[in-house]
Every structure is written in structure tokens, then in C-alpha cells.
Amino acid sequence: MASIQGKKMNPTRFHRSQIKFYLVLVPMAILTGLPIVFIFSQALKPLDELYLYPPRFLVSHPSFSSFRKLFEAMNSSEVPIYRYFYNSFLSTFLTVVCTVFITAFAGYALSKKDFKAKNLIFSINTTALMFVGAAVRIPRYLIIYEIGLIDNFAVHIVPALAMPVGLFLVKQFMDQIPNELLEAAKIDGATDWYTFLRIVVPLSRSSLATVVILTFQAAWNSVEASELYLNHDNLKTFAYYMSTLTTTGNDVAGIGMAAAATLIMFIPNLVIFIFMQNNVMSTMAHSGIK
Amino acid sequence: MKTKRITKTTRDAMRGWLCCLPWLAGFAIFTLYPIYSTFKMSFESVVISAEGLVRSSVGWDNYRRVFLADVTFPGILIDYVGSIILEVPIVIVFSLIIALILSKDIKGKGFFRTLFFLPVIIISGPIIQKFMDMGLMTIQGAQSNPVLLNILEVLPESVSGLLLKLVNSFVMILWFSGVQILLLLSALQKIDGSMYEAARIDGASSWECFWKVTLPNVRNMIVICLIYTIVTISTFDTNTVITTIQTNMFQTSRGMGYASAQAWVYFVVLLLVIGLFMLLYGPRNEHIYGNTKLAKLELKRAKKLKKQQEKDLKRLYRESRRYRE
């Protein structure tokens, strides 16, 4: 069934017998692809089309009126808009970089090192995954208050660093790297650090790329820190600013601005995704893990 | 040269701890401790007042209220368990089918892979709520389909309700499969092609190949996907249970203590659900040996052998050092 390529069992080019696959793939692909189209078309709708009933999926007279309103609103904000952008980019960047390092280290240790309590740590992590995130909000606030991170820029980054889902994925993926490979490296005189950088990380690149995408998502879209832990406006993020625009602006124009804001918030996600997904897919195919 | 040396295994263990440390610290402070404090709060009544939080112990009262006095919560929980038991296998089967097709060498493979992974970036964003509000998550017109309506009328209400829910959230289900497709795809690509060849030579059909070669090989990955799916679906922001807990949190009549108790009940239910799935599909190693007892014996013998070898190695090492000195 799978991966019989190379044995020339599968045709290399399009063949009539493959049509059945396309019959499944194409409708599913359209279903999953629709939301992207929707985001764009919604942002370009003029006001009258936004209130059309029944709502129409595609825009028929595209216009930039929503964007114009959005930019007008931005210009009238107290804190210059680039400040929000700067905060968002800086916090997202730092969060992603640190998280990837921390997760990779922890995943490596939990997967390839032998020490007591290692299985315990991992099962605690997996169980913690299932706890309702919203319910810990107040205790978390108390902790952040006690540490003294209130009104500190680091509050965007520090609480987001230990990501249970990420560790779960990375550790499981690293488990698939054969121990023999590491032993071979050790025999050839590779240090721990070298083995980690040159063997473990490249082989688990696809799971790390997934972690990058997930972390970026979480960090870029997060409003929790700005909403709860920060009082100064010039420390807050762009995501928060967007959410205030669309929730306080309760007037008729609000929904158009919300759509435009959604598109603006979405584009960095898409860009990061396009960059990283290439990494995810290609290494997956030639990971050499057998 | 008589200084006490740290053995290799302890050094390895120490490095392991060191690697884990940053993650462990963050996890303990920002995830584990808050969870522990909600546990404590679930036995207290917590009132937010001007002077801060006022906490007083109430014993099992919160839990008693969750089960005996709350009108809606048990119903929501039962609904949720029903839907998750229905949805999770669908997600897994769907992602397995897509992964199987994508692991073949068809045209536009890269494009399709990207597309199916795409929901990952939308599903976690705030955008999803907007879609739900617009009813985009359902297949338009499916509910008024005469065939479907007839089927629904025949079935008992409890079954048809679930079925209707399924139709309503079908697109949503597809959207939860992004990471799963990826994981399964990677597992499929790791299967050795020569295994299929061997099976073919022995006269296995593609169908048999799928059940006897493909499925056992991706089994562990399926278990990982199972856990991942349950977790993402049940900690998803728009999940009804979570929204209920969230609204209760800031209500003065119920408050944080009550919401914590609800969260813990939900947590236990989730663990039970995962336990159920594990019982059904959990990892099994017997099939390699066919016999558990034999496998265990084999394992014991292997461990013994390894220990002996390690001992021998150590002795050799010691002797060689003495020799050098």
C-alpha cells in the first residue's frame, strides 16, 4: 500500500487508476480550503454585503472600505500602532525561539536519557494536557502576581514557554529515532551536545516545525497576557488591540472592521505556515528513520 | 588516580535532568501548581471581593452541588462523552484514509498535503468562532435532505440526536485532523517497502496487506493520534463544557470554587474516556510473539543478559585501569 515507490509498483505519472483517489481528495480538499477563501472574501465585502441575508459566501463587489475604517480607527489610537506591532513581534519571536529550544532539550532528555522519574514526568505532562486551561486562570494570575511579573514585558513570554502539547509531540517523535544511531555516534566520539545537534534535531525537524507553528499561533493570537497581567497600554500586543477594536466598536461598522482585522491577524499565520510546512513535509519523507 | 569517579550512567542521568530543567521549571510553576491550586479551591468557596480573594473551606459541598444540584452540567457532560466517543474514531479513520492516499505517489501530492495541514493554523485562532457563528461548520442543506430525515425518523431519538450532531459538525471534525494526518503520514512512510514485497510474494492482496502489514505498523502512531485528538477536541475553547466552566468562574453565586470542582470532574471524566480508548486500542506488544507469557520470559532473559554484560564490561574496565596503573 504505502511506500512501494522505488519498487516501481506505483506508476510514476498520472494514471487512470488514480482517479479514485482524486475523487476522495478533491472534495475534502475543497472543504478544508474554504475557510481561507472565506476570510479573504469577508474582509473585502462592502458594508451592505456584510449584512446581506442569507449571507453569501463570496464577495461580489470587493472593496477596501473595511480596511479604510480600520486604519482610521488605528490612527486615532493613543498608543502608536507600531508599538503594538513591535510588542507582538518581539514577544512572539522570543516565545517561539525559547520554546523550541526548551521543548527539544526536554524531549531529548525524556526520550533518550535514562533517569529516574522520567516516565513519571512524561505521564504527568500527558495528564496535564487534559486539564481545562480556562480553570487555572485565577491561580495563574496569583502566581504571576507573586513572582512580580505584573506589568512586565516578560509576562508575554515566560508563562508560554513550557508547552505540554509540544513536548508530547516532540518526545513521541524522538522515540522513533533508533538508539543504535546515537550509540554509533557515541562510539565515533561524538559528544552529547554534538549528537543532539547533528542527529536528534535534524531527524525530528518535522515535529519541531510543528511546534514552531503551534507556538507561533498561540503567541501571536494570545490576548491573555495583555488582558489580565498588563495595565500599561504600551506593553500590550497587536492581537489585544484588534480585539478591543472589534468588541468595543459595537456600531455597524464594527463587523467590517472585525473582518479586516481578522485578515490582518491571519496573514502572519499563513506566512509562517507556508515557510514551515515545507520543512515539515520534506523532512518527513526523507527522515531516514526506519 | 584514586579519586571517586562519577559513573557513566549517573552522569547521563544528570545530563538528562539538566536538559529537562528549564522545561520542568516552567511546567511546574505555570501549569502544575495552578492545577494543584484549583484542586484546593474546589474544596473552598472563593469569593472575589474588594480585599482580594476570600476563601473558606466547604468540604465536599462543591462536588455535591455539581452532581446533585446543578441542572445542566451532568447533562452537558454526558452529551460531551457521547459526542467524543463518536467523533474520535471518525477523526482517526478519516486521517488514516487521507494519509494512506497521500503516501502514494500521486500528482499534486505536495499541494494536498499542505492543504490538509492547513486547518492547524486556523483551528487555534479566534477565527473559528466566527465560522461557527456563521454556520459554516455544517454542510449546507444536509439537514433538510429527505433521505437523511427519513433515516433520522426511524432511529431512536438518542441515536438520531448524535447523528444529527455529527452531520452538523462534520467539517469541524475534518478540521481536527491536520496534525493527525501528518503523524500518520510519517508513520506510513517509515514502513519498510520490502515488507509489502514479502507479503505480496506470499500471495497477500492489497486488502490483506493493509490489515496485516500497514495497520500493525502504524498502531503506535494511531494511539498517539487518539490521545492528541481527544485532548484537542476536549480542551478546545468553544467546547460547551469549557464555556460553562468559564461562565461559572466569574459568577458570584457559584464562583471560582465551584468552577474548579467542575473542572476537576471534567478532568476525571476525560481521563476515564482516554482510559476507555486505551483499553480498546492501547499499545500491545504480544502480537510480535503471539504469546504474552513467552514474551515476558523472553524479556526477562534479555534483561538478565544485559545486566550480566554490563557487569562484565565494568569488570573489564576496572581491570584495564588497574593494569594501566
Short mmCIF file of C-alpha atoms in Angstrom, two decimals, chain B:
data_model
loop_
_atom_site.label_atom_id
_atom_site.label_comp_id
_atom_site.label_asym_id
_atom_site.label_seq_id
_atom_site.Cartn_x
_atom_site.Cartn_y
_atom_site.Cartn_z
CA MET B 1 44.12 8.13 40.39
CA LYS B 2 42.04 7.08 43.36
CA THR B 3 39.52 9.93 43.16
CA LYS B 4 35.92 8.89 43.20
CA ARG B 5 34.58 8.96 39.69
CA ILE B 6 31.04 9.59 38.66
CA THR B 7 29.84 6.61 36.73
CA LYS B 8 28.65 6.97 33.20
CA THR B 9 25.05 6.18 33.98
CA THR B 10 24.74 8.76 36.74
CA ARG B 11 26.38 11.35 34.55
CA ASP B 12 23.92 10.51 31.83
CA ALA B 13 21.04 10.82 34.27
CA MET B 14 22.35 14.16 35.48
CA ARG B 15 22.54 15.47 31.96
CA GLY B 16 19.01 14.25 31.41
CA TRP B 17 17.81 16.24 34.40
CA LEU B 18 19.76 19.24 33.23
CA CYS B 19 18.15 19.13 29.81
CA CYS B 20 14.71 18.86 31.36
CA LEU B 21 15.26 21.54 33.93
CA PRO B 22 14.12 24.68 32.09
CA TRP B 23 11.05 22.96 30.83
CA LEU B 24 10.34 21.35 34.16
CA ALA B 25 10.57 24.66 35.98
CA GLY B 26 8.19 26.40 33.61
CA PHE B 27 5.82 23.49 33.67
CA ALA B 28 5.77 23.24 37.44
CA ILE B 29 5.24 26.95 38.02
CA PHE B 30 2.75 27.81 35.32
CA THR B 31 0.88 24.59 34.78
CA LEU B 32 1.25 22.12 37.58
CA TYR B 33 0.99 24.47 40.52
CA PRO B 34 -2.09 26.28 39.18
CA ILE B 35 -3.74 22.91 38.62
CA TYR B 36 -2.94 21.98 42.18
CA SER B 37 -4.41 25.22 43.46
CA THR B 38 -7.63 24.66 41.56
CA PHE B 39 -7.78 21.33 43.32
CA LYS B 40 -7.52 23.10 46.64
CA MET B 41 -10.06 25.69 45.55
CA SER B 42 -12.53 23.01 44.59
CA PHE B 43 -13.00 22.34 48.30
CA GLU B 44 -13.41 26.00 49.13
CA SER B 45 -15.79 28.78 48.45
CA VAL B 46 -13.88 31.54 46.75
CA VAL B 47 -15.35 34.99 46.61
CA ILE B 48 -13.75 37.87 44.79
CA SER B 49 -14.14 40.96 46.92
CA ALA B 50 -12.51 44.33 47.23
CA GLU B 51 -9.81 43.00 49.53
CA GLY B 52 -8.89 40.25 47.12
CA LEU B 53 -9.89 36.62 47.24
CA VAL B 54 -11.79 35.47 50.29
CA ARG B 55 -11.52 31.71 50.72
CA SER B 56 -13.28 29.48 53.17
CA SER B 57 -13.34 25.72 53.34
CA VAL B 58 -16.61 24.00 52.46
CA GLY B 59 -15.54 20.36 52.18
CA TRP B 60 -17.22 18.30 49.51
CA ASP B 61 -20.01 20.81 49.06
CA ASN B 62 -18.94 21.96 45.60
CA TYR B 63 -18.82 18.43 44.26
CA ARG B 64 -22.18 17.61 45.82
CA ARG B 65 -23.66 20.60 44.06
CA VAL B 66 -22.13 19.62 40.73
CA PHE B 67 -23.77 16.22 40.79
CA LEU B 68 -26.96 16.79 42.76
CA ALA B 69 -27.99 20.41 42.46
CA ASP B 70 -26.73 21.58 39.09
CA VAL B 71 -29.47 21.28 36.49
CA THR B 72 -27.41 21.45 33.32
CA PHE B 73 -23.87 20.30 33.99
CA PRO B 74 -24.33 16.49 34.21
CA GLY B 75 -26.37 16.61 31.01
CA ILE B 76 -23.68 18.58 29.21
CA LEU B 77 -21.06 16.12 30.40
CA ILE B 78 -23.00 13.09 29.17
CA ASP B 79 -23.60 14.79 25.82
CA TYR B 80 -19.95 15.54 25.58
CA VAL B 81 -18.85 11.97 26.30
CA GLY B 82 -21.29 10.69 23.67
CA SER B 83 -20.02 13.05 21.03
CA ILE B 84 -16.38 12.38 21.75
CA ILE B 85 -16.84 8.63 21.52
CA LEU B 86 -18.44 9.24 18.15
CA GLU B 87 -16.06 11.86 16.84
CA VAL B 88 -12.67 10.48 17.77
CA PRO B 89 -12.86 7.28 15.69
CA ILE B 90 -14.10 9.34 12.75
CA VAL B 91 -11.16 11.71 13.01
CA ILE B 92 -8.74 8.79 13.20
CA VAL B 93 -10.27 6.86 10.31
CA PHE B 94 -10.51 9.97 8.20
CA SER B 95 -6.90 10.94 8.82
CA LEU B 96 -5.77 7.40 8.17
CA ILE B 97 -7.54 7.32 4.81
CA ILE B 98 -6.15 10.68 3.78
CA ALA B 99 -2.68 9.72 4.99
CA LEU B 100 -2.84 6.47 3.03
CA ILE B 101 -3.79 8.27 -0.14
CA LEU B 102 -1.17 10.96 0.39
CA SER B 103 1.55 8.42 0.99
CA LYS B 104 1.03 7.20 -2.53
CA ASP B 105 2.78 8.78 -5.42
CA ILE B 106 0.01 10.83 -6.93
CA LYS B 107 0.15 14.09 -8.75
CA GLY B 108 -0.24 17.23 -6.69
CA LYS B 109 0.70 15.35 -3.55
CA GLY B 110 2.59 18.27 -2.07
CA PHE B 111 -0.30 20.61 -2.64
CA PHE B 112 -2.80 18.30 -0.97
CA ARG B 113 -0.51 17.70 1.97
CA THR B 114 -0.26 21.41 2.55
CA LEU B 115 -3.96 21.86 2.25
CA PHE B 116 -4.83 19.17 4.75
CA PHE B 117 -2.34 20.51 7.23
CA LEU B 118 -3.74 24.00 6.83
CA PRO B 119 -6.59 23.71 9.38
CA VAL B 120 -3.94 23.58 12.08
CA ILE B 121 -3.34 27.29 11.70
CA ILE B 122 -6.98 28.22 11.65
CA ILE B 123 -8.34 25.99 14.33
CA SER B 124 -6.35 27.56 17.12
CA GLY B 125 -7.11 31.09 16.10
CA PRO B 126 -10.03 33.28 17.06
CA ILE B 127 -11.34 32.87 13.55
CA ILE B 128 -13.02 29.59 14.29
CA GLN B 129 -15.63 31.20 16.49
CA LYS B 130 -16.67 33.43 13.64
CA PHE B 131 -17.17 30.45 11.40
CA MET B 132 -19.30 28.72 13.95
CA ASP B 133 -21.47 31.79 14.29
CA MET B 134 -21.99 31.90 10.56
CA GLY B 135 -22.98 28.26 10.42
CA LEU B 136 -20.10 27.47 8.12
CA MET B 137 -19.25 24.36 10.06
CA THR B 138 -22.21 22.45 8.75
CA ILE B 139 -22.79 21.07 5.34
CA GLN B 140 -25.35 23.37 3.81
CA GLY B 141 -28.62 21.67 3.11
CA ALA B 142 -27.70 18.41 4.75
CA GLN B 143 -30.29 18.83 7.45
CA SER B 144 -33.15 19.18 5.01
CA ASN B 145 -32.03 16.24 2.93
CA PRO B 146 -35.08 13.93 2.64
CA VAL B 147 -33.04 10.72 2.79
CA LEU B 148 -31.34 11.81 5.96
CA LEU B 149 -34.59 12.97 7.53
CA ASN B 150 -36.17 9.59 6.85
CA ILE B 151 -33.25 7.80 8.42
CA LEU B 152 -33.43 10.04 11.44
CA GLU B 153 -37.12 9.37 11.92
CA VAL B 154 -36.65 5.62 12.03
CA LEU B 155 -33.87 5.68 14.58
CA PRO B 156 -34.48 6.13 18.30
CA GLU B 157 -34.04 9.67 19.49
CA SER B 158 -30.79 9.19 21.35
CA VAL B 159 -29.09 7.79 18.27
CA SER B 160 -30.57 10.26 15.83
CA GLY B 161 -29.57 13.16 18.05
CA LEU B 162 -25.97 12.03 17.91
CA LEU B 163 -26.20 11.51 14.18
CA LEU B 164 -27.57 14.97 13.65
CA LYS B 165 -24.80 16.40 15.75
CA LEU B 166 -22.32 14.55 13.61
CA VAL B 167 -23.74 15.99 10.42
CA ASN B 168 -23.71 19.41 11.98
CA SER B 169 -20.09 19.29 12.96
CA PHE B 170 -18.72 17.29 10.08
CA VAL B 171 -16.49 19.99 8.67
CA MET B 172 -15.28 20.69 12.16
CA ILE B 173 -14.26 17.07 12.51
CA LEU B 174 -12.27 17.26 9.30
CA TRP B 175 -10.55 20.28 10.69
CA PHE B 176 -9.31 18.48 13.70
CA SER B 177 -7.33 16.05 11.57
CA GLY B 178 -4.43 18.24 10.46
CA VAL B 179 -1.75 17.10 12.87
CA GLN B 180 -3.07 13.55 12.87
CA ILE B 181 -2.70 13.23 9.11
CA LEU B 182 0.84 14.43 9.43
CA LEU B 183 1.73 12.00 12.19
CA LEU B 184 0.18 9.05 10.39
CA LEU B 185 1.86 10.02 7.16
CA SER B 186 5.23 9.99 8.83
CA ALA B 187 4.47 6.58 10.32
CA LEU B 188 3.36 5.21 6.96
CA GLN B 189 6.50 6.40 5.27
CA LYS B 190 8.61 4.63 7.80
CA ILE B 191 7.21 1.22 6.91
CA ASP B 192 9.77 -0.79 5.08
CA GLY B 193 8.76 -1.35 1.45
CA SER B 194 10.27 -4.81 1.46
CA MET B 195 7.65 -5.92 3.97
CA TYR B 196 4.98 -5.36 1.36
CA GLU B 197 7.06 -7.15 -1.18
CA ALA B 198 7.39 -10.15 1.08
CA ALA B 199 3.66 -10.13 1.75
CA ARG B 200 2.95 -9.92 -1.97
CA ILE B 201 5.19 -12.85 -2.73
CA ASP B 202 3.30 -14.85 -0.15
CA GLY B 203 0.15 -14.03 -2.05
CA ALA B 204 -1.41 -11.32 0.11
CA SER B 205 -3.90 -8.99 -1.54
CA SER B 206 -3.78 -5.23 -1.00
CA TRP B 207 -6.63 -5.61 1.45
CA GLU B 208 -4.74 -8.18 3.47
CA CYS B 209 -1.61 -6.08 3.23
CA PHE B 210 -3.48 -3.20 4.78
CA TRP B 211 -4.73 -5.21 7.76
CA LYS B 212 -1.67 -7.33 8.35
CA VAL B 213 1.19 -5.02 7.44
CA THR B 214 0.11 -1.39 7.41
CA LEU B 215 -2.17 -1.32 10.41
CA PRO B 216 0.07 -3.13 12.91
CA ASN B 217 2.93 -0.90 11.84
CA VAL B 218 1.12 2.36 12.42
CA ARG B 219 -0.63 1.16 15.54
CA ASN B 220 1.55 3.08 17.97
CA MET B 221 1.11 6.26 15.97
CA ILE B 222 -2.65 5.72 15.99
CA VAL B 223 -2.57 5.61 19.77
CA ILE B 224 -0.65 8.90 19.84
CA CYS B 225 -3.20 10.39 17.45
CA LEU B 226 -6.01 9.15 19.67
CA ILE B 227 -4.67 10.97 22.69
CA TYR B 228 -3.93 14.07 20.65
CA THR B 229 -7.42 14.10 19.17
CA ILE B 230 -9.19 13.67 22.49
CA VAL B 231 -7.08 16.39 24.02
CA THR B 232 -7.55 18.92 21.25
CA ILE B 233 -11.29 18.36 21.00
CA SER B 234 -11.90 18.49 24.70
CA THR B 235 -9.74 21.46 25.58
CA PHE B 236 -10.97 23.43 22.64
CA ASP B 237 -12.21 26.91 23.52
CA THR B 238 -15.66 26.57 22.04
CA ASN B 239 -16.34 23.27 23.76
CA THR B 240 -19.64 23.56 25.64
CA VAL B 241 -18.26 22.14 28.88
CA ILE B 242 -15.42 24.62 28.89
CA THR B 243 -17.64 27.58 28.17
CA THR B 244 -19.91 26.55 31.04
CA ILE B 245 -16.98 26.33 33.42
CA GLN B 246 -15.73 29.67 32.23
CA THR B 247 -19.00 31.46 32.79
CA ASN B 248 -19.37 29.90 36.23
CA MET B 249 -15.95 31.11 37.21
CA PHE B 250 -16.94 34.75 37.43
CA GLN B 251 -20.48 34.30 38.66
CA THR B 252 -20.92 35.50 42.20
CA SER B 253 -23.43 32.80 43.11
CA ARG B 254 -21.16 29.97 42.03
CA GLY B 255 -17.66 31.35 41.86
CA MET B 256 -14.20 30.02 41.43
CA GLY B 257 -14.51 27.17 43.91
CA TYR B 258 -17.50 25.71 42.14
CA ALA B 259 -15.90 26.15 38.70
CA SER B 260 -12.79 24.37 39.98
CA ALA B 261 -14.88 21.45 41.15
CA GLN B 262 -16.48 21.31 37.71
CA ALA B 263 -13.09 21.43 36.05
CA TRP B 264 -11.90 18.52 38.16
CA VAL B 265 -14.98 16.46 37.43
CA TYR B 266 -14.46 17.13 33.75
CA PHE B 267 -10.80 16.20 34.07
CA VAL B 268 -11.63 12.86 35.68
CA VAL B 269 -14.26 12.14 33.04
CA LEU B 270 -11.70 12.86 30.34
CA LEU B 271 -9.22 10.52 31.93
CA LEU B 272 -11.89 7.84 32.01
CA VAL B 273 -12.65 8.39 28.34
CA ILE B 274 -8.99 8.11 27.44
CA GLY B 275 -8.71 5.03 29.61
CA LEU B 276 -11.61 3.52 27.70
CA PHE B 277 -9.98 4.20 24.36
CA MET B 278 -6.70 2.84 25.67
CA LEU B 279 -8.39 -0.37 26.73
CA LEU B 280 -9.80 -0.75 23.25
CA TYR B 281 -6.90 0.37 21.14
CA GLY B 282 -3.99 0.67 23.54
CA PRO B 283 -0.49 -0.49 22.71
CA ARG B 284 0.04 -4.21 22.78
CA ASN B 285 3.28 -5.99 22.27
CA GLU B 286 2.08 -9.59 22.35
CA HIS B 287 1.34 -9.81 18.68
CA ILE B 288 5.04 -9.98 17.97
CA TYR B 289 5.39 -13.13 19.98
CA GLY B 290 1.85 -14.33 19.85
CA ASN B 291 2.08 -15.34 23.48
CA THR B 292 2.32 -12.96 26.42
CA LYS B 293 3.92 -15.41 28.78
CA LEU B 294 6.59 -16.29 26.31
CA ALA B 295 7.20 -12.64 25.58
CA LYS B 296 7.62 -11.85 29.26
CA LEU B 297 10.05 -14.69 29.72
CA GLU B 298 12.00 -13.55 26.74
CA LEU B 299 12.10 -10.02 28.09
CA LYS B 300 13.35 -11.22 31.47
CA ARG B 301 16.06 -13.27 29.89
CA ALA B 302 17.14 -10.34 27.73
CA LYS B 303 17.31 -8.05 30.75
CA LYS B 304 19.34 -10.57 32.69
CA LEU B 305 21.71 -10.92 29.80
CA LYS B 306 22.10 -7.18 29.52
CA LYS B 307 22.85 -6.85 33.23
CA GLN B 308 25.44 -9.60 33.01
CA GLN B 309 27.03 -7.89 30.05
CA GLU B 310 27.17 -4.59 31.86
CA LYS B 311 28.77 -6.23 34.83
CA ASP B 312 31.34 -7.89 32.63
CA LEU B 313 32.09 -4.64 30.92
CA LYS B 314 32.55 -2.87 34.23
CA ARG B 315 34.86 -5.57 35.46
CA LEU B 316 36.88 -5.39 32.30
CA TYR B 317 37.09 -1.64 32.60
CA ARG B 318 38.25 -1.84 36.21
CA GLU B 319 40.82 -4.44 35.36
CA SER B 320 42.15 -2.46 32.47
CA ARG B 321 42.54 0.58 34.72
CA ARG B 322 44.34 -1.41 37.33
CA TYR B 323 46.53 -2.74 34.62
CA ARG B 324 47.38 0.73 33.44
CA GLU B 325 48.21 1.91 36.92
#
